[in-house]
Amino acid sequence: MRRFVIAGNWKMNKVLAQANALAQDVSAGVTALGEIDIVVCPPFVALAAVQAVLADSAVALGAQNMHWEAEGAYTGEVSPQMLRQLCSHVIIGHSERRGHFGETDEAVNRKVIAAIAHGLTPIVCVGETDAENRAGKTRDVIDRQTARALAGLPPQQAAAVILAYEPVWAIGTGRSAAPAQANATIGAVRDVIRRECGGATATATRILYGGSINPSVWPETIAQSEVDGGLVGGASLVAADFVALAEQTQEAATADSGDSAQVAG
Ligand code: PGA
């Protein structure tokens, strides 16, 4: 069975003292939740401090972006070799990076390959815009983004990647995708992985949902058969909400463990 993941993307929020306090509160709130992976992704400048706060915690630490080169003349960038000393995960290809900063499928692919090479677990975001959704292009977009993100990775390495399906129209809008719709599109992402990397990789790969997750909508979504966890923005900035989401995720993971529909990963 695939181990569920709940990850908080703090985006460009929280100054140092606030980041430390939030990490402390999350860490204290999830001590009983040993059945799932819990990740927080603060801004770069808070990583070292939050690493210290989480030193004795099961909560893992992630970054929100990185460059693909190990070092060099790339002013303002942060490399995988730097991140490796601070954290275990890195979000790659978030729609805000793609949309505001022109990140291409090719750049996403380079970053994914570099993250794996440096021992970081990439959380790779895919998802269609509102216009693409209305034009019926959802499957085309997620097919292209998923296949290109994983291009060139041997199947075993591809299985270490965490995917996140985040419809752009659902991010920060309060319009979460309907659970059945999220499930169907995540199933389609898994089909692309099966075609590109084979059945064993498709079966093992965790695929998350993201987009306006909050504790009142999450139980129904995380109960879906294809959904292996969540990537949370706004609700991850409030410790009580993020802890509630982690508890709901653990409940779903525990309920699933006797479910024959879940396959060994
Ligand atoms: P949201 O953000 O939960 O605030 O919609 C999700 C994300 O961007 O990962």
Tab-separated table of N, CA and C and ligand atoms in Angstrom, residues 9 11 94 96 166 170-173 210-213 231-234, ligand 1:
chain	number	residue	atom	x	y	z
A	9	ASN	N	2.538	23.736	1.834
A	9	ASN	CA	3.309	24.691	1.040
A	9	ASN	C	3.028	26.081	1.588
A	11	LYS	N	4.354	28.820	0.824
A	11	LYS	CA	4.525	29.875	-0.193
A	11	LYS	C	5.345	31.039	0.395
A	94	HIS	N	5.498	23.985	-9.360
A	94	HIS	CA	4.221	24.518	-8.875
A	94	HIS	C	3.642	25.461	-9.929
A	96	GLU	N	2.367	28.239	-9.704
A	96	GLU	CA	2.785	29.638	-9.533
A	96	GLU	C	4.175	29.859	-10.115
A	166	GLU	N	-2.788	19.479	-9.140
A	166	GLU	CA	-3.338	20.719	-8.595
A	166	GLU	C	-3.981	21.527	-9.720
A	170	ALA	N	-8.327	25.770	-8.882
A	170	ALA	CA	-8.707	25.413	-7.506
A	170	ALA	C	-7.737	25.982	-6.473
A	171	ILE	N	-6.601	26.522	-6.918
A	171	ILE	CA	-5.575	26.966	-5.970
A	171	ILE	C	-5.920	28.340	-5.401
A	172	GLY	N	-6.098	28.373	-4.094
A	172	GLY	CA	-6.353	29.644	-3.407
A	172	GLY	C	-7.698	30.273	-3.733
A	173	THR	N	-8.605	29.512	-4.337
A	173	THR	CA	-9.883	30.076	-4.774
A	173	THR	C	-11.046	29.658	-3.901
A	210	GLY	N	-4.142	18.706	-4.742
A	210	GLY	CA	-3.971	20.018	-4.128
A	210	GLY	C	-4.907	21.029	-4.761
A	211	GLY	N	-5.347	22.011	-3.951
A	211	GLY	CA	-6.241	23.058	-4.442
A	211	GLY	C	-7.386	23.258	-3.473
A	212	SER	N	-7.253	24.312	-2.616
A	212	SER	CA	-8.305	24.686	-1.660
A	212	SER	C	-8.727	23.537	-0.747
A	213	ILE	N	-7.725	22.742	-0.343
A	213	ILE	CA	-8.002	21.708	0.670
A	213	ILE	C	-8.252	22.395	2.012
A	231	LEU	N	-1.483	18.256	-1.027
A	231	LEU	CA	-0.563	19.387	-0.977
A	231	LEU	C	-1.417	20.607	-0.633
A	232	VAL	N	-1.105	21.215	0.499
A	232	VAL	CA	-1.986	22.206	1.111
A	232	VAL	C	-1.319	23.572	1.116
A	233	GLY	N	-1.997	24.604	0.637
A	233	GLY	CA	-1.459	25.958	0.692
A	233	GLY	C	-2.012	26.700	1.903
A	234	GLY	N	-3.075	27.469	1.682
A	234	GLY	CA	-3.624	28.359	2.704
A	234	GLY	C	-3.838	27.694	4.062
B	1	PGA	P1	-4.289	26.285	-1.623
B	1	PGA	O1	-2.865	26.083	-2.378
B	1	PGA	O2	-4.430	25.102	-0.684
B	1	PGA	O3	-4.162	27.591	-0.914
B	1	PGA	O4	-5.336	26.270	-2.694
B	1	PGA	C1	-2.454	24.804	-2.790
B	1	PGA	C2	-1.119	24.909	-3.481
B	1	PGA	O5	-0.866	25.893	-4.183
B	1	PGA	O6	-0.277	23.981	-3.345
